[in-house]
C-alpha positions as a Markdown table, in Angstrom:
| # | Residue | x | y | z |
|---|---|---|---|---|
| 1 | Glu | 0.0 | 0.0 | 0.0 |
| 2 | Lys | 1.6 | 3.4 | -1.2 |
| 3 | Glu | 1.3 | 6.0 | 1.4 |
| 4 | Pro | 0.5 | 9.4 | 0.1 |
| 5 | Val | 3.2 | 12.1 | -0.2 |
| 6 | Arg | 2.9 | 14.6 | 2.9 |
| 7 | Tyr | 4.3 | 18.1 | 2.7 |
| 8 | Ala | 5.4 | 19.7 | 5.9 |
| 9 | Asn | 7.7 | 22.4 | 7.1 |
| 10 | Leu | 11.6 | 21.8 | 6.5 |
| 11 | Met | 12.3 | 22.8 | 10.1 |
| 12 | Tyr | 10.6 | 19.7 | 11.5 |
| 13 | Asp | 12.0 | 17.5 | 9.0 |
| 14 | Arg | 14.5 | 14.9 | 10.5 |
| 15 | Arg | 16.4 | 14.6 | 7.5 |
| 16 | Val | 17.6 | 18.2 | 7.9 |
| 17 | Val | 20.4 | 18.5 | 10.4 |
| 18 | Arg | 20.6 | 21.4 | 12.5 |
| 19 | Gly | 23.3 | 22.6 | 15.4 |
| 20 | Asn | 26.5 | 20.4 | 16.2 |
| 21 | Thr | 26.8 | 17.0 | 14.4 |
| 22 | Tyr | 29.2 | 15.4 | 16.6 |
| 23 | Ala | 26.4 | 13.8 | 18.6 |
| 24 | Leu | 24.2 | 13.1 | 15.6 |
| 25 | Gln | 22.4 | 10.0 | 15.7 |
| 26 | Ala | 23.5 | 7.6 | 13.1 |
| 27 | Ile | 20.8 | 7.1 | 10.3 |
| 28 | Pro | 20.2 | 3.4 | 9.1 |
| 29 | Val | 21.6 | 3.1 | 5.9 |
| 30 | Ser | 18.2 | 1.2 | 4.7 |
| 31 | Thr | 15.4 | 4.0 | 4.3 |
| 32 | Gln | 12.7 | 1.1 | 4.2 |
| 33 | Pro | 10.8 | 1.3 | 7.6 |
| 34 | Ser | 10.6 | -1.6 | 10.1 |
| 35 | Pro | 7.4 | -3.8 | 10.2 |
| 36 | Leu | 6.7 | -2.7 | 14.1 |
| 37 | Glu | 6.9 | 1.1 | 12.6 |
| 38 | Ile | 4.3 | 0.1 | 9.9 |
| 39 | Gln | 2.2 | -1.4 | 12.1 |
| 40 | Arg | 2.1 | 1.4 | 14.5 |
| 41 | Gln | 1.6 | 3.8 | 11.7 |
| 42 | Arg | -1.5 | 1.9 | 10.7 |
| 43 | Glu | -3.0 | 1.6 | 14.0 |
| 44 | Ala | -2.3 | 5.4 | 14.7 |
| 45 | Arg | -4.1 | 6.2 | 11.4 |
| 46 | Lys | -6.8 | 3.9 | 12.3 |
| 47 | Arg | -7.6 | 5.7 | 15.7 |
| 48 | Ala | -7.5 | 9.1 | 13.9 |
| 49 | Leu | -10.1 | 8.2 | 11.6 |
| 50 | Ala | -12.2 | 6.6 | 14.2 |
| 51 | Arg | -11.9 | 9.8 | 16.1 |
| 52 | Lys | -12.6 | 11.8 | 13.3 |
| 53 | Arg | -15.7 | 10.0 | 12.5 |
| 54 | Ala | -16.7 | 10.1 | 16.2 |
| 55 | Lys | -16.2 | 13.7 | 16.1 |
| 56 | Glu | -18.3 | 14.0 | 12.7 |
| 57 | Gln | -20.9 | 11.8 | 14.2 |
| 58 | Met | -21.2 | 14.1 | 17.5 |
| 59 | Gln | -21.4 | 17.6 | 15.6 |
| 60 | Pro | -24.8 | 18.6 | 14.7 |
| 61 | Arg | -25.7 | 18.4 | 10.9 |
| 62 | Thr | -27.7 | 20.2 | 9.0 |
| 63 | Pro | -30.9 | 18.3 | 7.8 |
| 64 | Glu | -31.4 | 16.9 | 4.1 |
| 65 | Pro | -32.8 | 19.1 | 1.6 |
| 66 | Val | -36.2 | 18.5 | 0.2 |
| 67 | Glu | -36.7 | 17.0 | -2.8 |
| 68 | Gly | -35.6 | 19.2 | -6.0 |
| 69 | Arg | -33.6 | 21.2 | -3.9 |
| 70 | Glu | -29.8 | 21.1 | -2.8 |
| 71 | His | -27.8 | 23.1 | -0.1 |
| 72 | Ile | -25.1 | 25.6 | -1.0 |
| 73 | His | -22.2 | 27.3 | 0.9 |
| 74 | Val | -23.2 | 30.7 | 2.2 |
| 75 | Gln | -20.8 | 33.0 | 4.2 |
| 76 | Thr | -21.5 | 33.9 | 7.5 |
| 77 | Glu | -18.3 | 35.9 | 8.5 |
| 78 | Leu | -18.1 | 39.4 | 8.9 |
| 79 | Tyr | -15.5 | 40.0 | 5.7 |
| 80 | Leu | -16.7 | 38.5 | 2.7 |
| 81 | Glu | -14.1 | 36.8 | 0.6 |
| 82 | Glu | -14.3 | 36.4 | -3.4 |
| 83 | Ile | -15.4 | 33.1 | -4.3 |
| 84 | Ser | -13.8 | 31.7 | -7.6 |
| 85 | Asp | -13.7 | 28.1 | -9.4 |
| 86 | Arg | -10.2 | 28.9 | -10.2 |
| 87 | Ile | -7.8 | 27.9 | -7.1 |
| 88 | Ile | -4.7 | 30.2 | -6.6 |
| 89 | Glu | -1.7 | 28.4 | -7.2 |
| 90 | Val | 1.9 | 29.7 | -6.3 |
| 91 | Asp | 5.2 | 27.7 | -6.9 |
| 92 | Thr | 8.0 | 28.1 | -4.4 |
| 93 | Glu | 11.1 | 26.2 | -4.3 |
| 94 | Cys | 13.7 | 25.3 | -1.5 |
| 95 | Gln | 17.2 | 24.2 | -2.3 |
| 96 | Thr | 19.3 | 21.9 | 0.2 |
| 97 | Asp | 22.6 | 20.5 | -0.4 |
| 98 | Ala | 22.4 | 16.7 | -0.3 |
| 99 | Phe | 24.2 | 15.1 | 2.8 |
| 100 | Leu | 25.7 | 11.6 | 2.8 |
| 101 | Asp | 25.0 | 9.2 | 5.3 |
| 102 | Arg | 27.5 | 9.8 | 8.1 |
| 103 | Pro | 29.8 | 6.8 | 8.9 |
| 104 | Pro | 30.3 | 5.3 | 12.6 |
| 105 | Thr | 33.1 | 6.8 | 14.4 |
| 106 | Pro | 36.0 | 4.8 | 14.4 |
| 107 | Leu | 37.6 | 3.8 | 17.8 |
| 108 | Phe | 40.2 | 6.1 | 19.1 |
| 109 | Ile | 43.8 | 4.6 | 19.4 |
| 110 | Pro | 46.2 | 7.1 | 20.8 |
| 111 | Ala | 49.6 | 7.3 | 18.9 |
| 112 | Lys | 52.8 | 5.7 | 20.2 |
| 113 | Thr | 55.5 | 7.5 | 21.8 |
| 114 | Gly | 59.2 | 7.0 | 23.0 |
| 115 | Lys | 61.5 | 3.9 | 22.4 |
| 116 | Asp | 61.1 | 0.3 | 23.4 |
| 117 | Val | 63.8 | -0.9 | 26.0 |
| 118 | Ala | 64.2 | -4.5 | 27.4 |
| 119 | Thr | 66.0 | -5.6 | 30.7 |
| 120 | Gln | 67.4 | -9.0 | 31.4 |
| 121 | Ile | 66.8 | -10.7 | 35.1 |
| 122 | Glu | 68.3 | -13.7 | 35.6 |
| 123 | Glu | 67.1 | -16.0 | 38.3 |
| 124 | Gly | 67.6 | -15.4 | 41.8 |
| 125 | Glu | 68.2 | -11.6 | 41.2 |
| 126 | Leu | 64.9 | -10.1 | 42.6 |
| 127 | Phe | 64.1 | -12.3 | 45.8 |
| 128 | Asp | 64.7 | -15.7 | 47.3 |
| 129 | Phe | 61.4 | -17.6 | 47.6 |
| 130 | Asp | 62.3 | -19.7 | 50.7 |
| 131 | Val | 63.5 | -16.6 | 52.5 |
| 132 | Glu | 60.7 | -14.2 | 51.5 |
| 133 | Val | 57.9 | -17.1 | 52.0 |
| 134 | Lys | 58.9 | -17.4 | 55.5 |
| 135 | Pro | 57.2 | -14.2 | 57.1 |
| 136 | Ile | 54.4 | -14.8 | 55.3 |
| 137 | Leu | 53.9 | -18.4 | 56.2 |
| 138 | Glu | 54.6 | -17.3 | 59.7 |
| 139 | Val | 51.8 | -14.8 | 59.6 |
| 140 | Leu | 49.5 | -17.3 | 57.8 |
| 141 | Ile | 50.0 | -20.1 | 60.1 |
| 142 | Gly | 49.6 | -17.8 | 63.1 |
| 143 | Lys | 46.3 | -16.7 | 61.9 |
| 144 | Thr | 45.3 | -20.2 | 61.2 |
| 145 | Val | 46.2 | -21.4 | 64.7 |
| 146 | Glu | 44.7 | -18.0 | 66.3 |
| 147 | Gln | 41.5 | -18.6 | 64.4 |
| 148 | Ala | 41.4 | -22.2 | 65.3 |
| 149 | Leu | 41.7 | -21.6 | 69.0 |
| 150 | Leu | 39.1 | -18.9 | 68.4 |
| 151 | Glu | 36.8 | -21.5 | 66.9 |
| 152 | Val | 37.5 | -23.9 | 69.6 |
| 153 | Met | 36.9 | -21.7 | 72.3 |
| 154 | Glu | 33.6 | -20.8 | 70.6 |
| 155 | Glu | 32.9 | -24.3 | 70.5 |
| 156 | Glu | 33.2 | -24.7 | 74.1 |
| 157 | Glu | 31.6 | -21.7 | 75.1 |
| 158 | Leu | 28.8 | -22.8 | 72.8 |
| 159 | Ala | 28.8 | -26.3 | 74.7 |
| 160 | Gln | 28.7 | -24.6 | 78.1 |
| 161 | Leu | 26.0 | -22.4 | 77.0 |
| 162 | Trp | 23.9 | -25.3 | 75.5 |
| 163 | Ala | 24.5 | -27.1 | 78.9 |
| 164 | His | 23.2 | -24.4 | 80.9 |
| 165 | Gln | 20.3 | -23.9 | 78.5 |
| 166 | Arg | 19.5 | -27.9 | 78.9 |
| 167 | Ala | 19.8 | -27.2 | 82.6 |
| 168 | Tyr | 17.5 | -24.1 | 82.5 |
| 169 | Ala | 15.2 | -25.9 | 80.3 |
| 170 | Glu | 14.9 | -28.9 | 82.7 |
| 171 | Leu | 14.3 | -26.5 | 85.4 |
| 172 | Arg | 11.8 | -24.7 | 83.5 |
| 173 | Asn | 10.3 | -28.1 | 82.4 |
| 174 | Ala | 9.8 | -29.0 | 85.9 |
| 175 | Glu | 8.4 | -25.7 | 87.0 |
| 176 | Leu | 6.2 | -25.9 | 84.1 |
| 177 | Ala | 5.0 | -29.3 | 85.4 |
| 178 | Glu | 4.5 | -28.2 | 88.8 |
| 179 | Val | 2.6 | -25.5 | 87.9 |
| 180 | Gln | 0.7 | -27.3 | 85.4 |
| 181 | Arg | 0.0 | -30.0 | 88.2 |
| 182 | Leu | -1.1 | -27.1 | 90.6 |
| 183 | Glu | -3.2 | -25.6 | 88.1 |
| 184 | Glu | -5.1 | -28.9 | 87.3 |
| 185 | Gln | -5.4 | -29.4 | 91.1 |
| 186 | Asp | -6.8 | -25.8 | 91.6 |
| 187 | Arg | -9.0 | -26.8 | 88.5 |
| 188 | Arg | -10.2 | -29.6 | 90.2 |
| 189 | Tyr | -10.8 | -28.1 | 93.3 |
| 190 | Arg | -12.6 | -25.4 | 91.5 |
| 191 | Glu | -14.8 | -28.0 | 89.6 |
| 192 | Glu | -15.8 | -29.5 | 92.5 |
| 193 | Lys | -16.7 | -26.6 | 94.3 |
| 194 | Glu | -18.6 | -25.3 | 91.4 |
| 195 | Arg | -20.3 | -29.0 | 91.3 |
| 196 | Arg | -20.9 | -29.0 | 95.2 |
| 197 | Lys | -22.6 | -25.1 | 94.6 |
| 198 | Leu | -24.7 | -26.6 | 91.8 |
| 199 | Gln | -25.7 | -29.7 | 93.8 |
| 200 | His | -26.6 | -27.2 | 96.8 |
| 201 | Met | -28.5 | -25.1 | 94.4 |
| 202 | Gln | -30.3 | -28.0 | 92.9 |
| 203 | Met | -31.3 | -29.3 | 96.3 |
| 204 | Leu | -32.4 | -25.8 | 97.3 |
| 205 | Gln | -34.6 | -25.4 | 94.1 |
| 206 | Lys | -36.0 | -28.8 | 94.8 |
| 207 | Gln | -36.9 | -28.0 | 98.3 |
| 208 | Lys | -38.4 | -24.6 | 97.0 |
| 209 | Glu | -40.3 | -26.6 | 94.2 |
| 210 | Thr | -41.5 | -29.1 | 96.7 |
| 211 | Thr | -42.7 | -26.4 | 99.2 |
| 212 | Glu | -44.4 | -24.7 | 96.6 |
| 213 | Lys | -46.1 | -27.9 | 95.3 |
| 214 | Ile | -47.2 | -28.7 | 98.9 |
| 215 | Ala | -48.5 | -25.1 | 99.2 |
| 216 | Ala | -50.2 | -25.0 | 95.9 |
| 217 | Arg | -51.7 | -28.7 | 96.6 |
| 218 | Ala | -52.9 | -27.4 | 100.1 |
| 219 | Phe | -54.3 | -24.2 | 98.2 |
| 220 | Ala | -55.6 | -26.3 | 95.5 |
| 221 | Gln | -57.4 | -28.6 | 98.0 |
| 222 | Arg | -58.7 | -25.7 | 100.1 |
| 223 | Tyr | -59.9 | -23.7 | 97.0 |
| 224 | Leu | -61.5 | -27.2 | 95.4 |
| 225 | Ala | -63.0 | -28.4 | 98.7 |
| 226 | Asp | -65.9 | -25.7 | 97.9 |
| 227 | Leu | -65.6 | -25.3 | 94.3 |
| 228 | Ile | -65.9 | -29.3 | 93.4 |
| 229 | Pro | -69.4 | -29.7 | 95.2 |
| 230 | Ser | -70.7 | -26.4 | 93.6 |
| 231 | Val | -69.5 | -27.3 | 90.1 |
| 232 | Phe | -71.1 | -30.7 | 90.6 |
| 233 | Asn | -74.2 | -28.7 | 91.4 |
| 234 | Asn | -74.3 | -26.7 | 89.0 |
| 235 | Leu | -73.7 | -29.4 | 86.2 |
| 236 | Arg | -76.2 | -31.8 | 88.2 |
| 237 | Glu | -78.4 | -28.5 | 87.9 |
| 238 | Ser | -77.6 | -28.0 | 84.2 |
| 239 | Gly | -78.3 | -31.8 | 83.6 |
| 240 | Phe | -75.3 | -33.1 | 82.9 |
| 241 | Phe | -75.4 | -35.6 | 85.6 |
| 242 | Tyr | -79.0 | -37.3 | 85.9 |
| 243 | Asp | -80.6 | -40.7 | 87.0 |
| 244 | Pro | -81.3 | -43.2 | 84.2 |
| 245 | Ile | -84.5 | -44.2 | 85.6 |
| 246 | Glu | -85.5 | -40.8 | 86.5 |
| 247 | Arg | -84.5 | -39.4 | 83.1 |
| 248 | Asp | -86.4 | -42.7 | 81.4 |
| 249 | Ile | -89.4 | -41.6 | 83.2 |
| 250 | Glu | -89.1 | -37.9 | 82.5 |
| 251 | Thr | -88.4 | -38.8 | 78.6 |
| 252 | Glu | -90.7 | -41.7 | 77.8 |
| 253 | Phe | -93.1 | -42.1 | 80.6 |
| 254 | Leu | -94.4 | -38.9 | 81.5 |
| 255 | Pro | -94.8 | -37.7 | 77.6 |
| 256 | Trp | -96.8 | -41.0 | 77.1 |
| 257 | Leu | -98.9 | -40.4 | 80.2 |
| 258 | Met | -99.8 | -36.7 | 79.4 |
| 259 | Thr | -100.7 | -38.0 | 75.9 |
| 260 | Glu | -103.0 | -40.6 | 77.3 |
| 261 | Val | -104.3 | -38.1 | 80.0 |
| 262 | Glu | -104.9 | -35.7 | 77.4 |
| 263 | Glu | -106.7 | -38.2 | 74.9 |
| 264 | Thr | -108.8 | -39.5 | 78.1 |
| 265 | Leu | -109.6 | -35.9 | 78.9 |
| 266 | Glu | -110.7 | -35.2 | 75.3 |
| 267 | Arg | -112.9 | -38.4 | 75.3 |
| 268 | Lys | -114.6 | -37.1 | 78.6 |
| 269 | Val | -114.9 | -33.6 | 77.1 |
| 270 | Leu | -116.6 | -35.6 | 74.0 |
| 271 | Gly | -118.7 | -37.5 | 76.2 |
| 272 | Arg | -120.3 | -34.5 | 78.1 |
| 273 | Thr | -120.5 | -32.5 | 75.1 |
| 274 | Met | -122.7 | -35.3 | 73.5 |
| 275 | Leu | -124.7 | -36.0 | 76.7 |
| 276 | Asp | -125.1 | -31.9 | 76.9 |
| 277 | Ser | -126.6 | -32.3 | 73.2 |
| 278 | Leu | -128.7 | -35.3 | 74.3 |
| 279 | Ile | -130.2 | -33.6 | 76.9 |
| 280 | Cys | -130.9 | -30.3 | 75.3 |
| 281 | Thr | -132.5 | -32.4 | 72.6 |
| 282 | Val | -134.6 | -34.2 | 75.1 |
| 283 | Val | -135.7 | -31.1 | 76.9 |
| 284 | Glu | -136.4 | -29.2 | 73.6 |
| 285 | Lys | -138.8 | -32.2 | 72.8 |
| 286 | Arg | -140.6 | -32.2 | 76.0 |
| 287 | Leu | -140.9 | -28.5 | 75.7 |
| 288 | Asp | -142.5 | -29.0 | 72.4 |
| 289 | Ala | -144.7 | -31.7 | 73.7 |
| 290 | Phe | -146.2 | -29.6 | 77.0 |
| 291 | Ser | -146.2 | -26.3 | 74.8 |
| 292 | His | -149.1 | -27.7 | 72.8 |
| 293 | Lys | -152.6 | -26.1 | 74.2 |
| 294 | Pro | -155.5 | -28.8 | 74.6 |
| 295 | Leu | -158.9 | -28.2 | 72.3 |
| 296 | Ser | -161.8 | -26.7 | 73.8 |
| 297 | Asp | -164.0 | -29.6 | 72.5 |
| 298 | Gln | -162.2 | -32.3 | 74.4 |
| 299 | Thr | -162.1 | -30.2 | 77.7 |
| 300 | Glu | -165.7 | -29.6 | 77.8 |
| 301 | Ala | -168.4 | -32.7 | 77.6 |
| 302 | Pro | -171.5 | -32.0 | 75.7 |
| 303 | Ala | -175.0 | -31.9 | 77.3 |
| 304 | Glu | -176.8 | -33.2 | 74.4 |
| 305 | Glu | -177.1 | -36.6 | 73.2 |
| 306 | Pro | -174.3 | -37.6 | 70.9 |
| 307 | Arg | -175.4 | -37.4 | 67.5 |
| 308 | Pro | -173.9 | -40.3 | 65.1 |
| 309 | Thr | -171.1 | -38.0 | 63.7 |
| 310 | Asp | -170.8 | -36.5 | 67.4 |
| 311 | Ala | -170.6 | -40.2 | 68.6 |
| 312 | Ala | -167.9 | -40.7 | 66.0 |
| 313 | Arg | -166.0 | -37.9 | 67.2 |
| 314 | Gln | -166.5 | -38.9 | 70.8 |
| 315 | Val | -165.2 | -42.3 | 69.9 |
| 316 | Ala | -162.4 | -40.7 | 67.9 |
| 317 | Gly | -161.7 | -38.3 | 70.8 |
| 318 | Glu | -161.8 | -41.3 | 73.3 |
| 319 | Thr | -159.4 | -43.2 | 71.4 |
| 320 | Glu | -157.3 | -39.8 | 70.7 |
| 321 | Ala | -157.4 | -39.5 | 74.7 |
| 322 | Ala | -156.4 | -43.2 | 75.2 |
| 323 | Asp | -153.7 | -42.9 | 72.6 |
| 324 | Gln | -152.3 | -39.9 | 74.0 |
| 325 | Pro | -151.3 | -41.2 | 77.4 |
| 326 | Val | -149.8 | -44.2 | 75.6 |
| 327 | Ala | -148.0 | -41.8 | 73.4 |
| 328 | Glu | -146.9 | -40.0 | 76.5 |
| 329 | Lys | -146.0 | -43.2 | 78.1 |
| 330 | Glu | -144.0 | -44.2 | 75.1 |
| 331 | Glu | -142.4 | -40.9 | 75.2 |
| 332 | Thr | -141.3 | -40.9 | 78.7 |
| 333 | Asp | -139.9 | -44.5 | 78.1 |
| 334 | Gln | -138.0 | -43.5 | 75.3 |
| 335 | Leu | -136.7 | -40.5 | 77.4 |
| 336 | Val | -135.8 | -42.8 | 80.1 |
| 337 | Ala | -134.0 | -45.1 | 77.7 |
| 338 | Glu | -132.0 | -42.2 | 76.4 |
| 339 | Glu | -131.3 | -40.9 | 79.6 |
| 340 | Gln | -129.8 | -44.6 | 80.9 |
| 341 | Pro | -127.1 | -44.5 | 78.0 |
| 342 | Ser | -126.3 | -40.9 | 79.1 |
| 343 | Arg | -126.0 | -41.7 | 82.7 |
| 344 | Arg | -124.2 | -45.0 | 82.0 |
| 345 | Ile | -121.9 | -42.8 | 79.6 |
| 346 | Ser | -121.8 | -40.0 | 82.3 |
| 347 | Phe | -120.8 | -42.7 | 85.1 |
| 348 | Gln | -118.2 | -44.3 | 83.0 |
| 349 | Leu | -116.5 | -40.9 | 82.3 |
| 350 | Glu | -116.9 | -40.2 | 86.1 |
| 351 | Glu | -114.9 | -43.4 | 86.7 |
| 352 | Ser | -112.4 | -42.7 | 84.3 |
| 353 | Asp | -111.8 | -39.1 | 85.5 |
| 354 | Gln | -111.3 | -40.6 | 89.2 |
| 355 | Ala | -108.9 | -43.3 | 87.8 |
| 356 | Gly | -106.9 | -40.8 | 86.1 |
| 357 | Thr | -106.9 | -38.5 | 89.0 |
| 358 | Glu | -106.0 | -41.8 | 91.2 |
| 359 | Asp | -103.0 | -42.5 | 88.7 |
| 360 | Leu | -102.0 | -38.9 | 89.0 |
| 361 | Glu | -102.1 | -39.1 | 92.8 |
| 362 | Thr | -100.0 | -42.2 | 92.7 |
| 363 | Glu | -97.5 | -40.9 | 90.2 |
């Protein structure tokens, strides 16, 4: 991908050298950029484009023109500028010297001065090793022996320290064991004391509970002494406690007895009503019978001799007179016969009433 040529100010071009050139960084021979630089430039370009698009989206835009019209640019500045289709072009040139790439600075090597001179030294001329090494060996041996003695003394001191530590540890362990034994004994004493106190508190609590129970039982007995009979009396009065025989008599026998008594009384009332109606009927008939007046010709006897017609009438009157006592006798017999059943019924009713009253009295 070919990048477009970008024109910029020469003062900021990296290829233009300004100032001292001694500390100038060496520009690589190849002008080809590295892939990392190319990747970095592409990412920077993408970020710039994304930022530009976001900025354009954030800016308010002019609404789209209606159909058949288009938007044109209008100058809103204070001073108007001439608008022309031809762009003003100006050609400008700048000549710079061509600089070659500076080679790396060579290593500085100072120039050689003076003359070369050599000296011959024979063996044993400078020093004798056996003689010269003796003080060095004495020092080394002395230092070694001294260090050994120091180390031995340190070991002995460490051994004494360890022995002292062991004795101290044994004494400390013994004291700790004694302390633990005393603490354990104290703990056992304390636990035993707490257990005894707890037992004593439990015993007091049980005694208190027993005393309260006895007091409550005595109070309950004293309170229930009058309460239980009253409760039973109320329950007995309310009907919770009853005699089965009495209950059977009240629920079965007495209703049956009352029904029978009512039926008996109804029969008595019915008999009395019938008797009253019979008596009323008989009295009315007798009243009708005695209310008829006797004929005048029957009461007064004629002085003349009876004519045949009169004789016949007399005979008829005699027969009627003879029949009248017979009729009256028949009526009286009928009344007596009617009164006898009524008396019998009334007698039976009175007997039944007496029996019912006797039964009620016996009950």
